[in-house]
Amino acid sequence: MDESGGSGQPHPGNGGATGSETAPTAHTADPVRPQQPQRPATRPTADEPTTVRQEEDPEQHPTPPPAPGHPNGPTPPHPHGDPSAPGAHPPRSHAHTGTSGTGRPPRRPKEPGGGILMGRPFGVPVYVAPSWFLVAALITWVFGGQLDRVLPELGAARYLVSLFFAIAFYASVLIHELAHTVAALRFKLPVRRIQLQFFGGVSEIEKEAETPGREFILAFVGPLLSLLLAGAFYLAMQPVRAGTVPGVLLAGLMVSNLIVAVFNLLPGLPLDGGRMLRAVVWKITGKPMSGTIAAAWVGRALAVSVLIGLPLLTQTGALGPTAEDNTGMDTVTDALLAAILAAIIWTGAGNSLRMARLREHLPELRARNLTRRAVPVETDTPLSEALRRANAVGARALVVVDAGGEPLSLVREAAIVGIPEHRRPWVPVSGLAQELNDGMRVSAELAGEDLLDVLRATPATEYLVVEETGEIYGVLSAADVERAFVNAMARPS
């Protein structure tokens, strides 16, 4: 399945079910109350009695939040896999903060991980999560037991054949995900990574398709490739004698890819069929949010159906052995599998709704509205004096400037909190500042996804906000942006 970072709504792909896409989180959820600067910080006035807030610790919010819908984050997985066999993020990894006042440039954010890097097809990193090895062991054990009944002459070698089947099945899952990836790249949508995990795989697509037609194509190509693979394995079976190792392997891969395709075509988020339904409703109504709501509620209904219907189908023998052949352990296993799949689908549908609501409110996140007013201070200014000046004009941030008024660095709020009050007259602000680089200068006109892209490109706790003329407008705190995300998530559509 795919995970659309731009929209925050998962594009399920190859697996039997997808996990939940979690929304960006913040460590505090109090309402954003930034004091919006009314004039450049270089011309402060003394008629706004407010105090510098020192109780917040931006070090607890080291990075700006990922774009809605961006994996890492906190993004639990949207797995895909064979729903009838044991098979299974927070996909988003947070980048590091920059260094402070040491003359060293900020550290580059780490590339998203999540397991063992297997390669970079089409330039997109593919990872195998640690949970995959557990699934591979389970598939090897279960399929090995089936081989013992079909090919008893194999003996212990049946487990080698079963392991090969597990690897071949997940290779099919990878092809499913690569179909989503190639379509996304064709539409110029960035793909962060592909991850193979517990219930299948996930493609982390960071932006949403611009039109319902592209959305439909992006979702449909995954199940289409799985259907084509099932057909290819069926054709490969024809010249092979039944009851042989190649025949059993080809039959198993045909059935598993067929199950993956059919399951993902079910019309409910976060499955691929849900993305297709969303695209259809979007096309009819002209409103992507309407499509998301419809597909998410169908997804929740689908989750309930899986929870109740899957155990009933297995008991009636519709999916395999008859009720007489099922043991008590088989019944418990079927119920547990149904509960896991239902929980994944229900959670994914709910998160799709929340992330769509966030995307709807994303344009409201404007650098100008979230900026804290700042006062300029020179490098040798004592911290106590700098705080006095800030309190006098109602500012909440300090910008270190040279003799000509050119900004050099930003005083980190977390560093201020760590200095006892009795020491502040003896500590110069330059010792608590983070050196500015080009990536930490943010235009006051930035908003929405453009703002988030700039913040993610250079992770830091504070950013200098400037007017188009180059004048200092204030300081933007990553903590304020995170809280704005939380508030946007909480507001109704």
Coordinates of C-alpha atoms in Angstrom, one line a residue:
M1 CA 0.0 0.0 0.0
D2 CA 1.1 3.5 -0.4
E3 CA 1.3 6.1 2.2
S4 CA 0.6 9.6 1.0
G5 CA 2.6 12.0 3.0
G6 CA 1.1 15.1 1.4
S7 CA -2.4 14.1 2.2
G8 CA -1.6 12.0 5.1
Q9 CA -3.9 9.3 3.9
P10 CA -2.6 5.9 3.3
H11 CA -2.6 4.3 -0.1
P12 CA -2.8 0.6 0.7
G13 CA -0.9 -1.5 -1.7
N14 CA 0.2 -4.9 -1.7
G15 CA -0.8 -6.4 1.5
G16 CA -3.9 -7.8 2.9
A17 CA -4.5 -4.8 5.1
T18 CA -2.9 -1.6 6.0
G19 CA -1.9 -0.2 9.3
S20 CA -2.7 3.2 10.7
E21 CA -1.1 6.4 9.6
T22 CA -0.5 8.5 12.6
A23 CA -0.7 12.2 12.6
P24 CA 2.1 14.5 13.6
T25 CA 2.3 14.7 17.3
A26 CA 3.5 17.3 19.8
H27 CA 4.5 16.7 23.4
T28 CA 2.2 19.5 24.5
A29 CA -1.3 20.2 23.4
D30 CA -2.0 23.6 24.9
P31 CA -3.5 26.1 22.4
V32 CA -1.1 28.2 20.4
R33 CA -0.9 31.7 21.7
P34 CA 1.9 33.2 19.7
Q35 CA 2.3 37.0 20.1
Q36 CA 2.2 38.1 16.5
P37 CA 4.7 40.8 15.8
Q38 CA 3.1 44.0 14.5
R39 CA 6.4 45.6 13.3
P40 CA 9.9 44.5 12.6
A41 CA 12.0 43.4 15.6
T42 CA 14.5 46.1 14.8
R43 CA 12.0 48.8 15.7
P44 CA 10.5 47.6 19.0
T45 CA 8.1 49.7 21.1
A46 CA 7.8 49.7 24.9
D47 CA 4.0 49.8 25.3
E48 CA 3.2 46.1 25.2
P49 CA 3.7 44.6 28.7
T50 CA 4.2 40.9 28.2
T51 CA 6.8 38.6 29.7
V52 CA 9.2 36.2 28.0
R53 CA 7.8 32.7 28.4
Q54 CA 10.7 30.6 29.7
E55 CA 8.8 27.5 30.9
E56 CA 8.6 25.9 27.5
D57 CA 11.5 23.7 26.5
P58 CA 11.8 23.5 22.7
E59 CA 14.4 20.7 23.1
Q60 CA 11.5 18.5 23.7
H61 CA 10.3 19.4 20.2
P62 CA 13.6 19.1 18.4
T63 CA 12.2 18.9 14.9
P64 CA 9.4 20.5 12.9
P65 CA 6.5 18.0 12.4
P66 CA 6.4 16.0 9.2
A67 CA 4.1 16.9 6.4
P68 CA 0.7 15.5 7.1
G69 CA 0.2 12.2 6.1
H70 CA 4.8 11.7 6.4
P71 CA 5.3 8.4 7.6
N72 CA 7.9 8.8 10.0
G73 CA 5.8 9.5 11.8
P74 CA 4.5 9.6 13.8
T75 CA 3.5 7.3 11.3
P76 CA 2.5 3.7 12.1
P77 CA 2.5 1.5 9.1
H78 CA 0.1 0.7 6.4
P79 CA 1.0 -2.9 5.9
H80 CA 0.0 -5.2 3.1
G81 CA 0.2 -8.8 3.0
D82 CA -1.6 -12.1 2.5
P83 CA -4.6 -11.9 4.8
S84 CA -4.9 -15.6 5.1
A85 CA -1.4 -16.2 6.2
P86 CA 0.8 -14.8 8.9
G87 CA 2.5 -12.0 7.3
A88 CA 3.0 -8.0 8.6
H89 CA 5.9 1.8 11.2
P90 CA 6.2 4.4 12.5
P91 CA 7.5 5.2 9.1
R92 CA 8.7 8.6 9.9
S93 CA 12.1 9.2 11.5
H94 CA 12.6 12.6 13.0
A95 CA 15.7 14.6 12.0
H96 CA 18.2 16.0 14.4
T97 CA 18.4 19.5 15.7
G98 CA 21.2 21.8 14.7
T99 CA 24.2 22.5 16.8
S100 CA 24.2 25.6 19.0
G101 CA 26.7 28.5 18.9
T102 CA 29.7 26.3 18.2
G103 CA 30.4 27.4 14.7
R104 CA 29.5 24.0 13.4
P105 CA 26.7 23.6 10.8
P106 CA 23.5 21.8 11.9
R107 CA 23.6 18.1 11.5
R108 CA 21.9 16.7 8.4
P109 CA 18.7 14.8 9.0
K110 CA 19.2 11.0 8.8
E111 CA 17.7 9.2 5.9
P112 CA 14.5 7.4 6.9
G113 CA 15.3 3.9 8.1
G114 CA 13.1 1.3 9.5
G115 CA 15.1 -1.9 8.9
I116 CA 17.7 -3.4 6.6
L117 CA 18.4 -1.4 3.4
M118 CA 18.0 -3.9 0.5
G119 CA 18.4 -1.5 -2.4
R120 CA 17.3 1.6 -4.2
P121 CA 15.1 0.7 -7.2
F122 CA 14.2 3.9 -9.1
G123 CA 16.2 5.8 -6.5
V124 CA 13.7 4.8 -3.7
P125 CA 15.2 3.0 -0.7
V126 CA 13.7 -0.4 0.1
Y127 CA 13.9 -1.6 3.7
V128 CA 13.0 -4.9 5.4
A129 CA 11.6 -4.3 8.9
P130 CA 12.7 -6.6 11.7
S131 CA 9.1 -7.9 12.0
W132 CA 9.5 -9.4 8.5
F133 CA 11.8 -12.1 9.9
L134 CA 9.2 -13.2 12.4
V135 CA 6.6 -13.4 9.6
A136 CA 9.0 -15.3 7.4
A137 CA 9.5 -17.8 10.2
L138 CA 5.8 -18.2 10.7
I139 CA 5.1 -18.7 7.0
T140 CA 7.9 -21.2 6.8
W141 CA 6.4 -23.2 9.7
V142 CA 2.8 -23.0 8.4
F143 CA 3.6 -23.7 4.8
G144 CA 6.0 -26.4 5.8
G145 CA 3.2 -28.2 7.6
Q146 CA 1.1 -28.1 4.5
L147 CA 3.9 -29.5 2.4
D148 CA 4.3 -32.4 4.8
R149 CA 0.8 -33.5 3.8
V150 CA 1.3 -32.9 0.1
L151 CA 4.9 -33.9 -0.3
P152 CA 5.8 -36.1 2.7
E153 CA 8.9 -37.4 0.9
L154 CA 10.6 -34.0 1.3
G155 CA 11.2 -34.6 5.0
A156 CA 13.0 -31.7 6.7
A157 CA 13.8 -30.2 3.3
R158 CA 10.2 -29.0 3.2
Y159 CA 11.2 -26.0 5.4
L160 CA 13.8 -24.9 2.9
V161 CA 11.0 -24.9 0.3
S162 CA 8.7 -23.0 2.6
L163 CA 11.4 -20.4 3.3
F164 CA 11.8 -19.9 -0.5
F165 CA 8.0 -19.5 -0.7
A166 CA 8.1 -16.8 2.0
I167 CA 10.8 -14.9 0.2
A168 CA 9.1 -15.2 -3.2
F169 CA 5.8 -14.0 -1.8
Y170 CA 7.4 -10.9 -0.4
A171 CA 9.2 -10.3 -3.7
S172 CA 5.7 -10.2 -5.1
V173 CA 4.7 -7.8 -2.4
L174 CA 7.7 -5.6 -3.4
I175 CA 6.6 -5.6 -7.0
H176 CA 3.1 -4.5 -5.9
E177 CA 4.7 -1.6 -4.0
L178 CA 7.0 -0.7 -6.9
A179 CA 3.9 -0.3 -9.1
H180 CA 2.6 2.4 -6.7
T181 CA 6.1 3.9 -6.6
V182 CA 6.6 4.1 -10.4
A183 CA 3.1 5.6 -10.8
A184 CA 3.9 8.2 -8.1
L185 CA 7.2 9.1 -9.7
R186 CA 5.5 9.4 -13.0
F187 CA 3.1 12.0 -11.5
K188 CA 6.1 13.7 -9.9
L189 CA 5.1 12.8 -6.4
P190 CA 8.1 12.1 -4.0
V191 CA 8.4 8.6 -2.5
R192 CA 10.2 8.6 0.8
R193 CA 10.8 4.8 1.0
I194 CA 9.3 1.3 0.6
Q195 CA 9.2 -0.9 3.7
L196 CA 8.4 -4.6 3.9
Q197 CA 7.0 -5.5 7.3
F198 CA 4.6 -7.6 9.3
F199 CA 1.5 -7.7 7.1
G200 CA 3.1 -6.9 3.8
G201 CA 4.5 -3.6 2.6
V202 CA 4.1 0.2 2.5
S203 CA 5.1 2.8 0.0
E204 CA 5.5 6.2 1.7
I205 CA 4.3 8.8 -0.9
E206 CA 4.8 12.3 0.6
K207 CA 2.2 14.2 -1.4
E208 CA -1.3 13.7 -2.6
A209 CA -2.3 13.3 -6.3
E210 CA -3.5 16.5 -7.8
T211 CA -6.6 15.1 -9.5
P212 CA -9.0 12.2 -8.8
G213 CA -8.0 10.5 -12.0
R214 CA -4.4 10.3 -10.9
E215 CA -5.5 9.2 -7.4
F216 CA -7.5 6.4 -9.0
I217 CA -4.5 5.3 -11.2
L218 CA -2.1 5.5 -8.3
A219 CA -4.3 3.2 -6.2
F220 CA -5.2 0.8 -8.9
V221 CA -1.8 -0.1 -10.3
G222 CA -0.9 -2.1 -7.1
P223 CA -3.8 -4.6 -7.3
L224 CA -3.4 -4.7 -11.1
L225 CA 0.2 -5.9 -10.8
S226 CA -0.8 -8.5 -8.2
L227 CA -3.5 -9.8 -10.6
L228 CA -1.0 -9.9 -13.4
L229 CA 1.5 -11.8 -11.2
A230 CA -1.3 -14.3 -10.2
G231 CA -2.0 -14.8 -13.9
A232 CA 1.7 -15.3 -14.7
F233 CA 2.1 -17.9 -12.0
Y234 CA -1.0 -19.7 -13.3
L235 CA 0.4 -19.8 -16.8
A236 CA 3.7 -21.0 -15.4
M237 CA 1.9 -23.9 -13.7
Q238 CA 0.5 -25.3 -16.9
P239 CA 3.6 -27.2 -18.2
V240 CA 4.6 -28.2 -14.6
R241 CA 3.4 -31.6 -13.3
A242 CA 1.1 -31.3 -10.2
G243 CA 2.4 -32.7 -7.0
T244 CA 5.9 -31.6 -7.5
V245 CA 7.8 -28.9 -5.6
P246 CA 7.7 -26.4 -8.5
G247 CA 4.0 -27.1 -9.0
V248 CA 3.2 -26.5 -5.3
L249 CA 5.3 -23.3 -5.1
L250 CA 3.7 -21.9 -8.3
A251 CA 0.2 -22.7 -7.0
G252 CA 0.9 -21.1 -3.7
L253 CA 2.2 -17.9 -5.2
M254 CA -0.7 -17.7 -7.6
V255 CA -3.3 -18.0 -4.8
S256 CA -1.4 -15.6 -2.5
N257 CA -1.1 -12.9 -5.1
L258 CA -4.8 -13.3 -6.0
I259 CA -5.8 -12.9 -2.4
V260 CA -3.6 -9.8 -2.1
A261 CA -5.2 -8.3 -5.2
V262 CA -8.8 -9.1 -4.2
F263 CA -8.4 -8.0 -0.6
N264 CA -6.8 -4.6 -1.6
L265 CA -9.6 -4.0 -4.1
L266 CA -12.2 -3.9 -1.3
P267 CA -13.7 -0.4 -1.4
G268 CA -12.7 1.0 2.0
L269 CA -9.8 3.0 3.3
P270 CA -7.0 2.4 3.9
L271 CA -7.0 -0.3 1.2
D272 CA -6.3 0.5 -2.4
G273 CA -10.0 0.0 -3.2
G274 CA -10.8 2.7 -0.7
R275 CA -8.4 5.1 -2.5
M276 CA -10.2 4.2 -5.7
L277 CA -13.6 4.9 -4.1
R278 CA -12.3 8.2 -2.7
A279 CA -11.2 9.2 -6.2
V280 CA -14.7 8.4 -7.6
V281 CA -16.5 10.4 -5.0
W282 CA -14.0 13.2 -5.3
K283 CA -14.7 13.3 -9.1
I284 CA -18.4 13.3 -8.6
T285 CA -18.6 15.9 -5.8
G286 CA -15.5 17.9 -6.7
K287 CA -14.5 17.7 -3.0
P288 CA -11.6 15.4 -1.9
M289 CA -12.7 15.6 1.7
S290 CA -16.1 14.1 0.7
G291 CA -14.4 11.2 -1.0
T292 CA -12.2 10.6 2.1
I293 CA -15.2 10.6 4.5
A294 CA -17.2 8.2 2.3
A295 CA -14.2 5.8 1.8
A296 CA -13.3 5.9 5.5
W297 CA -16.7 5.0 6.7
V298 CA -16.9 2.2 4.2
G299 CA -13.5 1.1 5.6
R300 CA -14.9 1.0 9.1
A301 CA -17.8 -1.1 7.9
L302 CA -15.4 -3.4 6.2
A303 CA -13.4 -3.8 9.5
V304 CA -16.6 -4.9 11.3
S305 CA -17.4 -7.3 8.4
V306 CA -13.9 -8.8 8.6
L307 CA -14.1 -9.2 12.4
I308 CA -17.4 -11.1 12.2
G309 CA -17.3 -12.6 8.7
L310 CA -13.8 -14.1 8.5
P311 CA -14.3 -16.6 11.4
L312 CA -17.8 -17.5 10.1
L313 CA -16.4 -18.2 6.6
T314 CA -13.6 -20.4 8.0
Q315 CA -16.1 -22.3 10.2
T316 CA -18.4 -23.0 7.2
G317 CA -15.4 -24.3 5.2
A318 CA -15.8 -21.5 2.5
L319 CA -12.1 -20.7 2.9
G320 CA -10.6 -24.1 3.4
P321 CA -11.2 -27.1 5.6
T322 CA -14.7 -27.9 6.8
A323 CA -15.9 -27.2 10.3
E324 CA -15.3 -30.9 11.2
D325 CA -11.6 -30.6 10.3
N326 CA -11.0 -27.4 12.3
T327 CA -9.6 -27.8 15.7
G328 CA -10.1 -25.5 18.7
M329 CA -6.7 -23.9 18.0
D330 CA -7.7 -23.3 14.4
T331 CA -10.8 -21.4 15.6
V332 CA -8.8 -19.3 17.9
T333 CA -6.2 -18.5 15.2
D334 CA -8.9 -17.5 12.8
A335 CA -10.5 -15.2 15.3
L336 CA -7.2 -13.6 16.3
L337 CA -6.3 -13.0 12.6
A338 CA -9.7 -11.5 12.0
A339 CA -9.3 -9.2 15.0
I340 CA -5.9 -8.0 13.9
L341 CA -7.0 -7.3 10.3
A342 CA -10.2 -5.5 11.6
A343 CA -8.1 -3.4 14.0
I344 CA -5.7 -2.4 11.3
I345 CA -8.4 -1.4 8.8
W346 CA -10.5 0.5 11.4
T347 CA -7.5 2.4 12.7
G348 CA -6.3 3.2 9.1
A349 CA -9.7 4.5 8.2
G350 CA -9.8 6.7 11.2
N351 CA -6.4 8.1 10.6
S352 CA -7.2 8.8 7.0
L353 CA -10.0 11.0 8.2
R354 CA -7.8 12.8 10.7
M355 CA -5.0 13.4 8.2
A356 CA -7.5 14.6 5.6
R357 CA -8.8 17.1 8.1
L358 CA -5.3 18.3 8.8
R359 CA -4.6 18.7 5.2
E360 CA -7.8 20.8 4.8
H361 CA -6.5 23.1 7.6
L362 CA -2.9 23.1 6.4
P363 CA -3.1 26.4 4.5
E364 CA -4.0 28.1 7.8
L365 CA -0.5 27.4 9.1
R366 CA 1.2 30.6 8.2
A367 CA 4.7 31.6 9.3
R368 CA 3.5 35.2 9.9
N369 CA 0.8 34.1 12.3
L370 CA 3.0 31.7 14.3
T371 CA 6.0 33.9 14.6
R372 CA 7.1 35.1 18.0
R373 CA 8.2 38.7 18.3
A374 CA 11.9 39.1 18.8
V375 CA 14.3 41.8 20.0
P376 CA 17.9 42.2 18.6
V377 CA 20.8 42.0 21.0
E378 CA 24.5 42.2 20.5
T379 CA 26.8 39.2 21.2
D380 CA 28.2 40.5 24.5
T381 CA 24.8 41.4 26.0
P382 CA 24.2 39.7 29.3
L383 CA 21.3 37.3 29.3
S384 CA 19.6 39.2 32.1
E385 CA 19.7 42.4 30.2
A386 CA 18.5 40.8 27.0
L387 CA 15.5 39.3 28.9
R388 CA 14.7 42.7 30.4
R389 CA 14.6 44.3 27.0
A390 CA 12.4 41.5 25.7
N391 CA 10.0 41.7 28.6
A392 CA 9.8 45.5 28.2
V393 CA 8.4 45.2 24.6
G394 CA 6.5 42.0 25.0
A395 CA 8.9 39.9 22.9
R396 CA 9.4 36.1 23.3
A397 CA 12.6 35.6 21.4
L398 CA 16.1 37.0 21.1
V399 CA 18.1 37.5 17.9
V400 CA 21.9 38.1 18.2
V401 CA 23.1 40.7 15.8
D402 CA 26.4 42.3 14.9
A403 CA 27.2 46.0 15.3
G404 CA 25.5 46.7 12.0
G405 CA 22.3 45.0 13.0
E406 CA 22.9 41.9 10.8
P407 CA 21.5 38.8 12.5
L408 CA 24.1 36.2 13.4
S409 CA 22.3 33.6 15.6
L410 CA 19.2 32.8 17.6
V411 CA 19.2 32.4 21.3
R412 CA 17.7 29.0 22.1
E413 CA 14.8 29.0 24.5
A414 CA 15.9 25.7 26.0
A415 CA 19.3 27.1 26.8
I416 CA 17.7 30.1 28.6
V417 CA 15.7 27.8 30.8
G418 CA 18.8 25.9 31.8
I419 CA 20.6 29.0 33.2
P420 CA 19.7 29.8 36.8
E421 CA 18.5 33.3 37.4
H422 CA 21.4 34.3 39.6
R423 CA 23.9 33.5 36.8
R424 CA 22.1 35.3 34.0
P425 CA 23.9 38.7 34.6
W426 CA 27.2 36.9 33.9
V427 CA 26.3 34.8 30.8
P428 CA 26.5 36.5 27.4
V429 CA 23.7 35.7 24.9
S430 CA 26.3 34.5 22.4
G431 CA 27.0 31.4 24.5
L432 CA 23.4 30.3 24.3
A433 CA 22.8 30.9 20.6
Q434 CA 22.5 28.7 17.5
E435 CA 24.4 30.0 14.5
L436 CA 22.1 31.0 11.6
N437 CA 22.5 29.4 8.2
D438 CA 20.5 30.0 5.0
G439 CA 18.1 27.2 5.8
M440 CA 17.1 28.8 9.1
R441 CA 15.9 32.0 7.4
V442 CA 12.2 31.6 6.7
S443 CA 10.1 34.0 4.7
A444 CA 7.1 35.5 6.6
E445 CA 4.9 34.7 3.5
L446 CA 5.4 30.9 3.7
A447 CA 2.4 28.9 4.6
G448 CA 1.0 25.3 4.6
E449 CA 3.0 22.6 2.8
D450 CA 5.7 25.1 1.5
L451 CA 6.4 26.1 5.1
L452 CA 6.7 22.5 6.3
D453 CA 9.0 21.7 3.4
V454 CA 11.4 24.5 4.4
L455 CA 11.4 23.5 8.0
R456 CA 12.0 19.8 7.3
A457 CA 14.9 20.7 5.0
T458 CA 16.8 22.3 7.9
P459 CA 15.8 20.8 11.3
A460 CA 16.2 23.2 14.2
T461 CA 14.3 24.4 17.2
E462 CA 14.0 28.1 16.1
Y463 CA 14.0 29.9 12.8
L464 CA 14.5 33.5 11.9
V465 CA 11.5 34.9 10.0
V466 CA 12.2 37.7 7.6
E467 CA 10.2 40.0 5.4
E468 CA 10.8 40.0 1.6
T469 CA 12.9 43.1 2.1
G470 CA 15.2 41.2 4.5
E471 CA 14.0 42.9 7.7
I472 CA 13.7 40.8 10.8
Y473 CA 10.1 39.9 11.5
G474 CA 10.6 37.5 14.4
V475 CA 11.4 34.0 15.4
L476 CA 9.4 30.8 14.6
S477 CA 9.6 28.0 17.1
A478 CA 9.2 24.4 16.0
A479 CA 7.3 23.8 19.2
D480 CA 4.7 26.4 18.1
V481 CA 4.3 24.7 14.7
E482 CA 3.8 21.3 16.3
R483 CA 1.1 22.7 18.6
A484 CA -0.6 24.3 15.6
F485 CA -0.7 20.9 13.9
V486 CA -2.4 19.4 17.0
N487 CA -5.0 22.2 17.0
A488 CA -5.6 21.8 13.3
M489 CA -6.2 18.1 13.9
A490 CA -8.7 18.8 16.6
R491 CA -10.8 21.3 14.6
P492 CA -13.8 19.9 12.7
S493 CA -13.9 20.1 8.9

